PDB file of C-alpha atoms in Angstrom:
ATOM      1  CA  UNK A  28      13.190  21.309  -6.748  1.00  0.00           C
ATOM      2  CA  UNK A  29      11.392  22.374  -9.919  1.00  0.00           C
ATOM      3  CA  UNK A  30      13.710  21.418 -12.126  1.00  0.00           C
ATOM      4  CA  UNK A  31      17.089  19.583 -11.501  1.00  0.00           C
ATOM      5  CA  UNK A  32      18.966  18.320 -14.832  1.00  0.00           C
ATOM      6  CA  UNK A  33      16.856  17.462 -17.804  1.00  0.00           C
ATOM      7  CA  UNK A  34      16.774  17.215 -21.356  1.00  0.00           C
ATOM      8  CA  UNK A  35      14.811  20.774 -22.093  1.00  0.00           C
ATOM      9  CA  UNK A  36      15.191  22.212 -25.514  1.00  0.00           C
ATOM     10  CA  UNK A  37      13.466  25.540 -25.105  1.00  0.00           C
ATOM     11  CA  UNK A  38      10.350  24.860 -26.832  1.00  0.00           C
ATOM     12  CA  UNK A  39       7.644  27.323 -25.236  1.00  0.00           C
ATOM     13  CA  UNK A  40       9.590  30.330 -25.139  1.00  0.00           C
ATOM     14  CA  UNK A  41      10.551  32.742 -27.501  1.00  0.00           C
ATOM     15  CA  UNK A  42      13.644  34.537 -28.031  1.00  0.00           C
ATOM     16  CA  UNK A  43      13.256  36.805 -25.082  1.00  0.00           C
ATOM     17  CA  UNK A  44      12.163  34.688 -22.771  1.00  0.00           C
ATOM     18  CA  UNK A  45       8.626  34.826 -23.493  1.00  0.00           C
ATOM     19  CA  UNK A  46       5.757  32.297 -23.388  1.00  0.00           C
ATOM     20  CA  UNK A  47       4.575  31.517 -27.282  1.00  0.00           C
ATOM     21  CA  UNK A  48       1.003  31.973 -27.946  1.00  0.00           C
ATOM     22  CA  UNK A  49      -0.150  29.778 -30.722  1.00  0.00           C
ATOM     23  CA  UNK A  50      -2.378  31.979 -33.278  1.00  0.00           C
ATOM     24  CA  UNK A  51      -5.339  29.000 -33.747  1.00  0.00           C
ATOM     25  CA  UNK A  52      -8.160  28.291 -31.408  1.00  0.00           C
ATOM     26  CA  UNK A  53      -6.733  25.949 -29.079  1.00  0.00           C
ATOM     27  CA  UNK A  54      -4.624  28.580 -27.696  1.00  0.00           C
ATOM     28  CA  UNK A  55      -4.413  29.334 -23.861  1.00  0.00           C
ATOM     29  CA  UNK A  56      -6.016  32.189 -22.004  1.00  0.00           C
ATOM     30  CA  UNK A  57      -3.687  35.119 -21.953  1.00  0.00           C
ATOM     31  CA  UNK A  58      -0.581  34.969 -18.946  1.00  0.00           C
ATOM     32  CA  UNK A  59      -2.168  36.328 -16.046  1.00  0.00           C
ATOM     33  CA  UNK A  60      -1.584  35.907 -12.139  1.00  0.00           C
ATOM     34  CA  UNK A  61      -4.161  33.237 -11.419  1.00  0.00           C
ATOM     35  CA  UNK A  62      -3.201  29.197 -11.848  1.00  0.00           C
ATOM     36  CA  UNK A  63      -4.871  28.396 -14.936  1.00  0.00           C
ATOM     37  CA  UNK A  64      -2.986  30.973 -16.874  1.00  0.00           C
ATOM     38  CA  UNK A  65       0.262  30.019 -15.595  1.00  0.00           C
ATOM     39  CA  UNK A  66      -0.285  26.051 -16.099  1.00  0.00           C
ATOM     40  CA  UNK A  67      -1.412  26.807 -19.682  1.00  0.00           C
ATOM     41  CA  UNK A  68       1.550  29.395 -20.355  1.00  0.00           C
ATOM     42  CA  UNK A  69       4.240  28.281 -18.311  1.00  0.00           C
ATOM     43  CA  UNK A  70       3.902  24.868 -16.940  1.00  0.00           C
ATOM     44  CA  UNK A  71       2.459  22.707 -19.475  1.00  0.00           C
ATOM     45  CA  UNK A  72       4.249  23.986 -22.640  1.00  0.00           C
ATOM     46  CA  UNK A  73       7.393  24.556 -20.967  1.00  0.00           C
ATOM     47  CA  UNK A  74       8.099  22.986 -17.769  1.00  0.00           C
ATOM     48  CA  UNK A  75       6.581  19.792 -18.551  1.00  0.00           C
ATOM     49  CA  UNK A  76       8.850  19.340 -21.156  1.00  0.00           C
ATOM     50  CA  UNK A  77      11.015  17.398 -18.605  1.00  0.00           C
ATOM     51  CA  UNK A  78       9.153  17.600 -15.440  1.00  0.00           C
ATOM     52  CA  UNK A  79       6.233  14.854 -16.548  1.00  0.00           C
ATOM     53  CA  UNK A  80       5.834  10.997 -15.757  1.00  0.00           C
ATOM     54  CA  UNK A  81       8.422   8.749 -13.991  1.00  0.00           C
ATOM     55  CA  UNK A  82      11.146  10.427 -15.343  1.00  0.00           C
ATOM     56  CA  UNK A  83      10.313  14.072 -13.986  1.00  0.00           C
ATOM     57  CA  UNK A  84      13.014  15.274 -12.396  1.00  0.00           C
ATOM     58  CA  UNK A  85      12.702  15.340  -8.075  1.00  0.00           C
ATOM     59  CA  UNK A  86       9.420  13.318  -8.665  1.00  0.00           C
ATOM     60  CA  UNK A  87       7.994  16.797  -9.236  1.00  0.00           C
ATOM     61  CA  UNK A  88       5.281  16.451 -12.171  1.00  0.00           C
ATOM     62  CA  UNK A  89       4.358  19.508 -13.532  1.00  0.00           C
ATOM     63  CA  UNK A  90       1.333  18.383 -15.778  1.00  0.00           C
ATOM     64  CA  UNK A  91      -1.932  20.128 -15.067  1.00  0.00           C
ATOM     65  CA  UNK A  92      -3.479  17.031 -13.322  1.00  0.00           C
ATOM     66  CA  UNK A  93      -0.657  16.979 -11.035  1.00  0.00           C
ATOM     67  CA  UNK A  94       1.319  20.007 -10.387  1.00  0.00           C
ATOM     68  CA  UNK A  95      -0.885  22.205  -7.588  1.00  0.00           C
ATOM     69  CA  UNK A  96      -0.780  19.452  -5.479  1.00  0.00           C
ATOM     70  CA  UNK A  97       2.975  18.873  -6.115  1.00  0.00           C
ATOM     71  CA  UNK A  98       4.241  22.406  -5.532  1.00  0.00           C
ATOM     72  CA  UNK A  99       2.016  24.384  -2.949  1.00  0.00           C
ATOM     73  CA  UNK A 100       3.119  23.620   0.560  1.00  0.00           C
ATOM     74  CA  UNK A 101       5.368  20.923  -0.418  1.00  0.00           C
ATOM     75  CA  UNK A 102       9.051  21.185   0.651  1.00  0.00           C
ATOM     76  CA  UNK A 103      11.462  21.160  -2.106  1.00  0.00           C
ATOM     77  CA  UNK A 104      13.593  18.196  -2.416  1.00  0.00           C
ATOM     78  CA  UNK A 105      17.021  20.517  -2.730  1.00  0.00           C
ATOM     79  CA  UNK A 106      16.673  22.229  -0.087  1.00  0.00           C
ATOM     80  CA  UNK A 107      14.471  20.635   2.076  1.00  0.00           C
ATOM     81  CA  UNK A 108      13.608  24.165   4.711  1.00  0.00           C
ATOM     82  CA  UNK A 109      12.026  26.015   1.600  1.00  0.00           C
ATOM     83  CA  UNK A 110       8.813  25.122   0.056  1.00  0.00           C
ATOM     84  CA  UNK A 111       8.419  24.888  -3.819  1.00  0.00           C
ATOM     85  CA  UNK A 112       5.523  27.390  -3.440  1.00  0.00           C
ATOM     86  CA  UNK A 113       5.629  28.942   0.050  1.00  0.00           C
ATOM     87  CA  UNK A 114       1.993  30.992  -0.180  1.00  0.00           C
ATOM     88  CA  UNK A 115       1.995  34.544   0.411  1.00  0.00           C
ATOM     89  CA  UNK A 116       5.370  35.169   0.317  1.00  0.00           C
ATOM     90  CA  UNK A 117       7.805  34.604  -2.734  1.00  0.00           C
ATOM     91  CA  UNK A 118      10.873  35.190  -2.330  1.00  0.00           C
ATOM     92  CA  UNK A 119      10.895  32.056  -0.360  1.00  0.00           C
ATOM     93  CA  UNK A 120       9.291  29.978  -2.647  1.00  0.00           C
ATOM     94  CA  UNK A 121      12.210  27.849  -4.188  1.00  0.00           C
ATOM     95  CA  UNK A 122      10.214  28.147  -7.730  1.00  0.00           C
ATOM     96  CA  UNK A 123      10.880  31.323  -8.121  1.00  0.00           C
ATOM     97  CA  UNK A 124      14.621  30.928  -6.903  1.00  0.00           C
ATOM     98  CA  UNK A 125      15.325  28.678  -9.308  1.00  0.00           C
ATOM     99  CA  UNK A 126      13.256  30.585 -12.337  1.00  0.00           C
ATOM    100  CA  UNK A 127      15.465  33.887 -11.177  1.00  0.00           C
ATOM    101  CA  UNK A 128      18.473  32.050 -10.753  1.00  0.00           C
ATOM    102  CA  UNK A 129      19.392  32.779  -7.251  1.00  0.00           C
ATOM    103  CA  UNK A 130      19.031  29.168  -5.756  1.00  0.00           C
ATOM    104  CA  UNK A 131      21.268  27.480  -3.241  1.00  0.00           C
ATOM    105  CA  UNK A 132      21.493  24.278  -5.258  1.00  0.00           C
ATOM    106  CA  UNK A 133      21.689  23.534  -9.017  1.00  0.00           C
ATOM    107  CA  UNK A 134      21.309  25.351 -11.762  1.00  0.00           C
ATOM    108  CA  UNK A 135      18.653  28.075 -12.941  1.00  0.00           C
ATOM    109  CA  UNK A 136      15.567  26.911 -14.945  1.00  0.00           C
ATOM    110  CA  UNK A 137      14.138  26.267 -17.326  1.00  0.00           C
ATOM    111  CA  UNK A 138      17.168  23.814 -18.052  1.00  0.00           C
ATOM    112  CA  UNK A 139      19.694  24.960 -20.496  1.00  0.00           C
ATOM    113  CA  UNK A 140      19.091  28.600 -19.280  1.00  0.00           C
ATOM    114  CA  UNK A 141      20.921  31.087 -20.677  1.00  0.00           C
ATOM    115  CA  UNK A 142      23.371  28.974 -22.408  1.00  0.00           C
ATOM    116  CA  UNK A 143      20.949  27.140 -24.651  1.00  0.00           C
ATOM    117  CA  UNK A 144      17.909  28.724 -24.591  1.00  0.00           C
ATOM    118  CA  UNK A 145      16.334  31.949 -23.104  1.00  0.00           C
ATOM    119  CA  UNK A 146      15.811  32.189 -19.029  1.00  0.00           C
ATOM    120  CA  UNK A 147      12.094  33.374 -18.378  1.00  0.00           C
ATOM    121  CA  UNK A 148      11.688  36.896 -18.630  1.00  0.00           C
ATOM    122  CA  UNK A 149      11.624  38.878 -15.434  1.00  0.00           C
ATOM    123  CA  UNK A 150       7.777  40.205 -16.493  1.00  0.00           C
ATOM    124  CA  UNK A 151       7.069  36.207 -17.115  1.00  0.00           C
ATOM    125  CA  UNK A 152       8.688  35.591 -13.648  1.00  0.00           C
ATOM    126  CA  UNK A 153       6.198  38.028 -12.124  1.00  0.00           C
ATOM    127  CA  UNK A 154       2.514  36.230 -12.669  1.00  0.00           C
ATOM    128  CA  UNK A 155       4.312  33.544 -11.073  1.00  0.00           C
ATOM    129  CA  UNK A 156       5.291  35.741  -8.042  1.00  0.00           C
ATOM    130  CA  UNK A 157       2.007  37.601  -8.042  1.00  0.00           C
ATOM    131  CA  UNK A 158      -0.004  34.587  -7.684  1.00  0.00           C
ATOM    132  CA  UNK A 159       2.272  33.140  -5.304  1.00  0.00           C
ATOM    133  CA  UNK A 160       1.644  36.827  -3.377  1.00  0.00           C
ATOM    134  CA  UNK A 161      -2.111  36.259  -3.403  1.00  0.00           C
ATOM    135  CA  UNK A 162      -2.000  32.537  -1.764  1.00  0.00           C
ATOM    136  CA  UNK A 163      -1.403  30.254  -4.480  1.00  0.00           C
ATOM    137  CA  UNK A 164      -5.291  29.871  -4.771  1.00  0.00           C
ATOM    138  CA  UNK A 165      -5.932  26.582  -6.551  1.00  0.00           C
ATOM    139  CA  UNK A 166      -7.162  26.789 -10.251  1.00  0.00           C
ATOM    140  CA  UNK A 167     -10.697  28.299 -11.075  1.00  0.00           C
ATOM    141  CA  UNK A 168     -11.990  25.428 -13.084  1.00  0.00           C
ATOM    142  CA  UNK A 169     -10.954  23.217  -9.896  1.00  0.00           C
ATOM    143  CA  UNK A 170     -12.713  25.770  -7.606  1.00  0.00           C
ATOM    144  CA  UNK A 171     -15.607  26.009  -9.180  1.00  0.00           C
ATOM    145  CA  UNK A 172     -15.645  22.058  -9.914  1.00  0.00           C
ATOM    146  CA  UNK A 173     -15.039  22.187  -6.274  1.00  0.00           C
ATOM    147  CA  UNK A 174     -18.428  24.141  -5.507  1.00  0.00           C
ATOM    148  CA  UNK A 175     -20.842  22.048  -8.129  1.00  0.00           C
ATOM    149  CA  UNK A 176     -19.278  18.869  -6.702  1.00  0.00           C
ATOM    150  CA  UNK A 177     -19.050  19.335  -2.983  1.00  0.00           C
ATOM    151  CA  UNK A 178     -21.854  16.651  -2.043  1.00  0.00           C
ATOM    152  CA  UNK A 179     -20.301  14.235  -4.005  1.00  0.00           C
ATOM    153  CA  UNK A 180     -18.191  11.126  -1.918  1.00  0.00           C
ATOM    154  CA  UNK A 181     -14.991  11.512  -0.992  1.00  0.00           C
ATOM    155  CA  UNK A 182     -12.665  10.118  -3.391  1.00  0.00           C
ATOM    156  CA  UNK A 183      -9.211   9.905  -4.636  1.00  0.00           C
ATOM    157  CA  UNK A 184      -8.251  11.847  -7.988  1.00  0.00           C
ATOM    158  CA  UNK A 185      -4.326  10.866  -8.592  1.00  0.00           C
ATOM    159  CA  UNK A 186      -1.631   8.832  -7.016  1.00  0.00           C
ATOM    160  CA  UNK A 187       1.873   9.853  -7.958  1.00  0.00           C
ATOM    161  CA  UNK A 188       4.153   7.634  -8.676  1.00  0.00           C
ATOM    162  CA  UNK A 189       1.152   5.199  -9.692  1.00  0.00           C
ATOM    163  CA  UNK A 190       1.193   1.546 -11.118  1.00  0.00           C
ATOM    164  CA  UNK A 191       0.915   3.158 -14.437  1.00  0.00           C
ATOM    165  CA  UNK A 192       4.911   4.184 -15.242  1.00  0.00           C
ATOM    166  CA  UNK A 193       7.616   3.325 -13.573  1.00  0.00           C
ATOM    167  CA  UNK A 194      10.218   5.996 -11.854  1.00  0.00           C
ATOM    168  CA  UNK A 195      13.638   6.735 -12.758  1.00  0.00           C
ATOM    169  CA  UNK A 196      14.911   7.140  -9.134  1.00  0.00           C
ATOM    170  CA  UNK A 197      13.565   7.066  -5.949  1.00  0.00           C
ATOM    171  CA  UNK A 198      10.224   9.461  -5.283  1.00  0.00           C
ATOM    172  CA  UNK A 199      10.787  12.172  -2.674  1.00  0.00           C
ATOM    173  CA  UNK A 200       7.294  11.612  -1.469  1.00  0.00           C
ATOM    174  CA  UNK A 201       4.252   9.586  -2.441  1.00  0.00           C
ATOM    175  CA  UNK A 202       1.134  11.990  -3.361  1.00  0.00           C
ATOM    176  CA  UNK A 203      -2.024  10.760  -2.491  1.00  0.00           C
ATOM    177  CA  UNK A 204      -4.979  13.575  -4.120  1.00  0.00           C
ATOM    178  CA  UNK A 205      -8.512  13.797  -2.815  1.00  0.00           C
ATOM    179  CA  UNK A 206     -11.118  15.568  -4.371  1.00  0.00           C
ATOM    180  CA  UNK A 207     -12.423  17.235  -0.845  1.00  0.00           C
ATOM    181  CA  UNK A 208     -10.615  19.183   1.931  1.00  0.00           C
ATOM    182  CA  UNK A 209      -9.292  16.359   4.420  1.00  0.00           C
ATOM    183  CA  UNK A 210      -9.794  16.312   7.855  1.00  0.00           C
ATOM    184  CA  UNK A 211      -5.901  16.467   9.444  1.00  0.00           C
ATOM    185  CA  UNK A 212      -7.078  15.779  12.789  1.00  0.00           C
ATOM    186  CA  UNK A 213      -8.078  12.430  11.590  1.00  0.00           C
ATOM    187  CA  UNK A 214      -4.405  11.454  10.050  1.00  0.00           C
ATOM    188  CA  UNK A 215      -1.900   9.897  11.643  1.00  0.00           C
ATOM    189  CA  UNK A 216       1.475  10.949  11.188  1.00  0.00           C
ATOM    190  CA  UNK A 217       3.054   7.595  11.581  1.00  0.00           C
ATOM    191  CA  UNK A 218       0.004   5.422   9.812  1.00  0.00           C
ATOM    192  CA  UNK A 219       1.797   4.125   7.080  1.00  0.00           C
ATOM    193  CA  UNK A 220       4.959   2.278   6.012  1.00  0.00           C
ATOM    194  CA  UNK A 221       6.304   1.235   2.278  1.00  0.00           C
ATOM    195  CA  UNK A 222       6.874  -2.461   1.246  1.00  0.00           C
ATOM    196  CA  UNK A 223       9.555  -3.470  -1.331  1.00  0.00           C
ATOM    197  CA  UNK A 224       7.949  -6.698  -2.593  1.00  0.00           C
ATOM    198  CA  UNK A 225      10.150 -10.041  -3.204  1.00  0.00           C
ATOM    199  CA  UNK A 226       9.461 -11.750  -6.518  1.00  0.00           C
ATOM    200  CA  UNK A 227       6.769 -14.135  -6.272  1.00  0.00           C
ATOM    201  CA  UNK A 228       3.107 -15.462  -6.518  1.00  0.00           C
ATOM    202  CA  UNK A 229       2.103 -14.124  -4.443  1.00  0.00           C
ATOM    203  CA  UNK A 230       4.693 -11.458  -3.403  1.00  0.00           C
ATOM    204  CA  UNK A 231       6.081 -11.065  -0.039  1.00  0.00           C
ATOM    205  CA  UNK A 232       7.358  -8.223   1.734  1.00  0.00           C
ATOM    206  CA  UNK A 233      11.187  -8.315   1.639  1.00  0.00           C
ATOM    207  CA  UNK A 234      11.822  -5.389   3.564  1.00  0.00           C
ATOM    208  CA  UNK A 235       9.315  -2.261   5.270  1.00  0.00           C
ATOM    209  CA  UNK A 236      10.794   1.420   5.245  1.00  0.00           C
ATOM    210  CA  UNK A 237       8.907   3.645   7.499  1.00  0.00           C
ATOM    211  CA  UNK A 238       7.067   6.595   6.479  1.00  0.00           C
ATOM    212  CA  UNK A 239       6.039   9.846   7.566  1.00  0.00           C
ATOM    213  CA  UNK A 240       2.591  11.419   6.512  1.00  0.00           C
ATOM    214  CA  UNK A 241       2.011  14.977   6.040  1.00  0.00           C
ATOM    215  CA  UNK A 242      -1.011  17.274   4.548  1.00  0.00           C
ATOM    216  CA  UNK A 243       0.145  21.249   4.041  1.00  0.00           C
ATOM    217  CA  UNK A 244      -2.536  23.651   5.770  1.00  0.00           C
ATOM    218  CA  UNK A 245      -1.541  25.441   2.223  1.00  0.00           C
ATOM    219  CA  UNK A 246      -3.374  22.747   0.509  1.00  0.00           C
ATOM    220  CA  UNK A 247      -5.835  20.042   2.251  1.00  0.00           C
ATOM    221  CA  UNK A 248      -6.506  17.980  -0.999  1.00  0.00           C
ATOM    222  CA  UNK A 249      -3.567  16.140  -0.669  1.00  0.00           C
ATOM    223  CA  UNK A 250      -1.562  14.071   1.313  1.00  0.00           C
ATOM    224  CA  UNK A 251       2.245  13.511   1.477  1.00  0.00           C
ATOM    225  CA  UNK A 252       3.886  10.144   2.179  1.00  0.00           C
ATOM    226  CA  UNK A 253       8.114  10.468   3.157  1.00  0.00           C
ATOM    227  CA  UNK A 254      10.050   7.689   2.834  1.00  0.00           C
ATOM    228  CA  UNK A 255      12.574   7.607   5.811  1.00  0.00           C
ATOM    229  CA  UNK A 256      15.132   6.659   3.195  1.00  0.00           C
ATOM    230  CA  UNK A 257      15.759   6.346   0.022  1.00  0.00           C
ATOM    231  CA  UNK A 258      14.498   3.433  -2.278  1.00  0.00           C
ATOM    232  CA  UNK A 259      16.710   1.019  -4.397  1.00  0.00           C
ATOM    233  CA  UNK A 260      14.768  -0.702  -7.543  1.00  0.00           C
ATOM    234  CA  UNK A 261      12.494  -3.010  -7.082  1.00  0.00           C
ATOM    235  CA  UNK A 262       8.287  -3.544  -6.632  1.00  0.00           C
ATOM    236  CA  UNK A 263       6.958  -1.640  -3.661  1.00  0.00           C
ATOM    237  CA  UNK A 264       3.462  -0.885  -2.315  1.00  0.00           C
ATOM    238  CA  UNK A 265       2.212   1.823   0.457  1.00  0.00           C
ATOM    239  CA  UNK A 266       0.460   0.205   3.428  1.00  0.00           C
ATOM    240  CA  UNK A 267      -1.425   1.562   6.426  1.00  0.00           C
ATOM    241  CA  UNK A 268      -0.414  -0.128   9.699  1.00  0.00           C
ATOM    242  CA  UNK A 269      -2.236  -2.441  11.205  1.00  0.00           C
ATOM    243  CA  UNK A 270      -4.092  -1.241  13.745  1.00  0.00           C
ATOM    244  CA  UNK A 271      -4.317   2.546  11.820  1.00  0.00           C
ATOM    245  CA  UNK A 272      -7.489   2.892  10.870  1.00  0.00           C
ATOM    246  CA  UNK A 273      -7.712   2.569   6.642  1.00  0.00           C
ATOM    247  CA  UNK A 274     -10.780   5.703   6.525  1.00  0.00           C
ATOM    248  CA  UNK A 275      -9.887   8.865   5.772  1.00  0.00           C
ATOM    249  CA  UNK A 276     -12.413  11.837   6.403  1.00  0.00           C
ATOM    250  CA  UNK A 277     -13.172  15.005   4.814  1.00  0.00           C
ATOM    251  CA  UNK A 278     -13.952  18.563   7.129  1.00  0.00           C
ATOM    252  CA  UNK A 279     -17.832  17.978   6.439  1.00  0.00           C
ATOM    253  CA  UNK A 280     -17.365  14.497   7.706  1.00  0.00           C
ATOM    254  CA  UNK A 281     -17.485  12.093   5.043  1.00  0.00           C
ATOM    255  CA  UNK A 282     -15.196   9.212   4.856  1.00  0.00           C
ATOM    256  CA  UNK A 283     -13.509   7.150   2.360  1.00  0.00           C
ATOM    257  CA  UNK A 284     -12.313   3.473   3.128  1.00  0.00           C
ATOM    258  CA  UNK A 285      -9.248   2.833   0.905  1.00  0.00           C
ATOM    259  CA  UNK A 286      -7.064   0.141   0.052  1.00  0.00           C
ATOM    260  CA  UNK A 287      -7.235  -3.393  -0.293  1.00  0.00           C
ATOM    261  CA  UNK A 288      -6.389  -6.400   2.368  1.00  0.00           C
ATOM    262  CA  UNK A 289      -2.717  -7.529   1.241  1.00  0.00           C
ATOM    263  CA  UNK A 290      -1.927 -10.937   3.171  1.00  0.00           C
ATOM    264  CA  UNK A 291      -1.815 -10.029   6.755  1.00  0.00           C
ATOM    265  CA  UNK A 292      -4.951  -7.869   6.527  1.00  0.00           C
ATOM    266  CA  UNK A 293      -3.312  -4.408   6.237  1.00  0.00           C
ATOM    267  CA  UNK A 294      -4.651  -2.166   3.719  1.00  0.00           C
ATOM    268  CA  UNK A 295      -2.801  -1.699   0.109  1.00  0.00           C
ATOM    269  CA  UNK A 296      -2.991   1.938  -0.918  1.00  0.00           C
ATOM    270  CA  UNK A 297      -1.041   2.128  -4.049  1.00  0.00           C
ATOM    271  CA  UNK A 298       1.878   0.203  -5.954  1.00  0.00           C
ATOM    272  CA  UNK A 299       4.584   1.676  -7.970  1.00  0.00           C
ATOM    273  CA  UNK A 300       7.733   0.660  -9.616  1.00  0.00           C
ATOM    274  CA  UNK A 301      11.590   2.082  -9.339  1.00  0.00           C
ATOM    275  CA  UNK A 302      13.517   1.213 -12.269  1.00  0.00           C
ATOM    276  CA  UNK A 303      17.415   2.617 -12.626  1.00  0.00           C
ATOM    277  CA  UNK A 304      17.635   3.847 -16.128  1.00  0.00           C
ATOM    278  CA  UNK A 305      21.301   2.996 -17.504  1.00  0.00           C
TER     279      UNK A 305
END
């Protein structure tokens, strides 16, 4: 999951183990168990190191803008029966089985750990573990944006992979973020499919994967898109099916048309690129 083979060098931890604090004013609120702490600590300085844009490792971006949604209640791509952040209950959360160094596949992380640089400390290890304990509650500054914002529309916040950078390999899932709880009873499992475009003006589907749609009752905000297989390079874009309806609906009822017509009047969600490094 978190954090397959990269090129981590250790920076963001001390000797021990330890998360640095910086000594001038931008420095992060002190490592506590709540998600803002550990994103500012842990995440960001170190994890991101590797796990950030199309190359992140198992498509799993651990910037702040991206990594709730891509570790609570998502199933980790090693080993697909454990969740990256299982809520409530730790020790089967494959994050911290791959921070302690007990996982089933890989190696421990951060990468390089302890040959190269130092492992996490076990006291680092447990905010981690106590805020997984607690839930996994979301980040304050998103709660509380959460609370000031709730009457405003139903929107999307982040798309990952995006049309911004291409991937190194093929995503695990497609992550589709919305700013407002979603309605799940209003999502079809089986509503979209993935297009690998043919060169061209304009392009042409050359061939449709099926795709399976999931939101986690751990997290609401965002929805999961599973390619049946695995996808070779090329130009691709997610598409609802026709006849699936293109709104999606939050639990006070508001709903969001997405998408644009592509040339047989299904709805374009997203585009994204897979490019095999050499």
């Amino acid at each position: 999951m978190l954090i397959a083979a990269c090129g981590g060098n250790g920076e963001g931890l001390d000797a021990n183990g330890r998360p640095l604090v910086p000594g001038d004013g931008g420095s992060p609120p002190p490592l506590s168990a709540d998600f803002d702490a550990i994103q500012a600590n842990i995440f960001t300085p170190i994890c991101s190191v590797c796990h950030v844009g199309g190359s992140a490792p198992m498509g799993l971006r651990l910037d702040a803008a991206n990594s709730f949604n891509l570790l609570v209640g998502v199933p980790s791509t090693e080993v697909p029966s454990l969740l990256r952040v299982k809520p409530g209950d730790p020790d089967n959360s494959y994050i911290i089985q791959k921070l302690e160094g007990h996982q089933a596949v890989g190696q421990q992380m951060p990468f390089g750990c302890p040959t190269t640089q130092p492992c996490l400390t076990t006291s680092t290890i447990a905010f981690i573990r106590q805020w997984i304990t607690n839930g996994a509650p979301p980040s304050a500054t998103a709660a509380t944006a959460a609370t000031v914002h709730a009457a405003a529309p139903l929107a999307i916040t982040s798309i990952v992979p995006d049309d911004v950078e291409p991937v190194s390999a093929s995503p695990p899932q497609i992550m589709i973020a919305f700013n407002h709880d979603l309605d799940v009873t209003q999502i079809d499992s089986r509503s979209m499919h993935i297009e690998r475009l043919d060169p061209g003006a304009p392009p042409m589907a050359g061939e449709i994967v099926p795709a399976r749609v999931t939101v986690s009752s751990a997290n609401l905000r965002a929805l999961m898109v599973w390619p049946s297989r695995p996808l070779s390079a090329g130009h691709y874009r997610l598409v609802i099916n026709a006849g699936s309806p293109s709104q999606f609906s939050d639990i006070a009822g508001h709903s969001l048309s997405v998408g644009v017509p592509n040339e047989l009047g299904e709805s374009v969600i997203s585009t994204f690129d897979i490019e095999v490094l050499p």
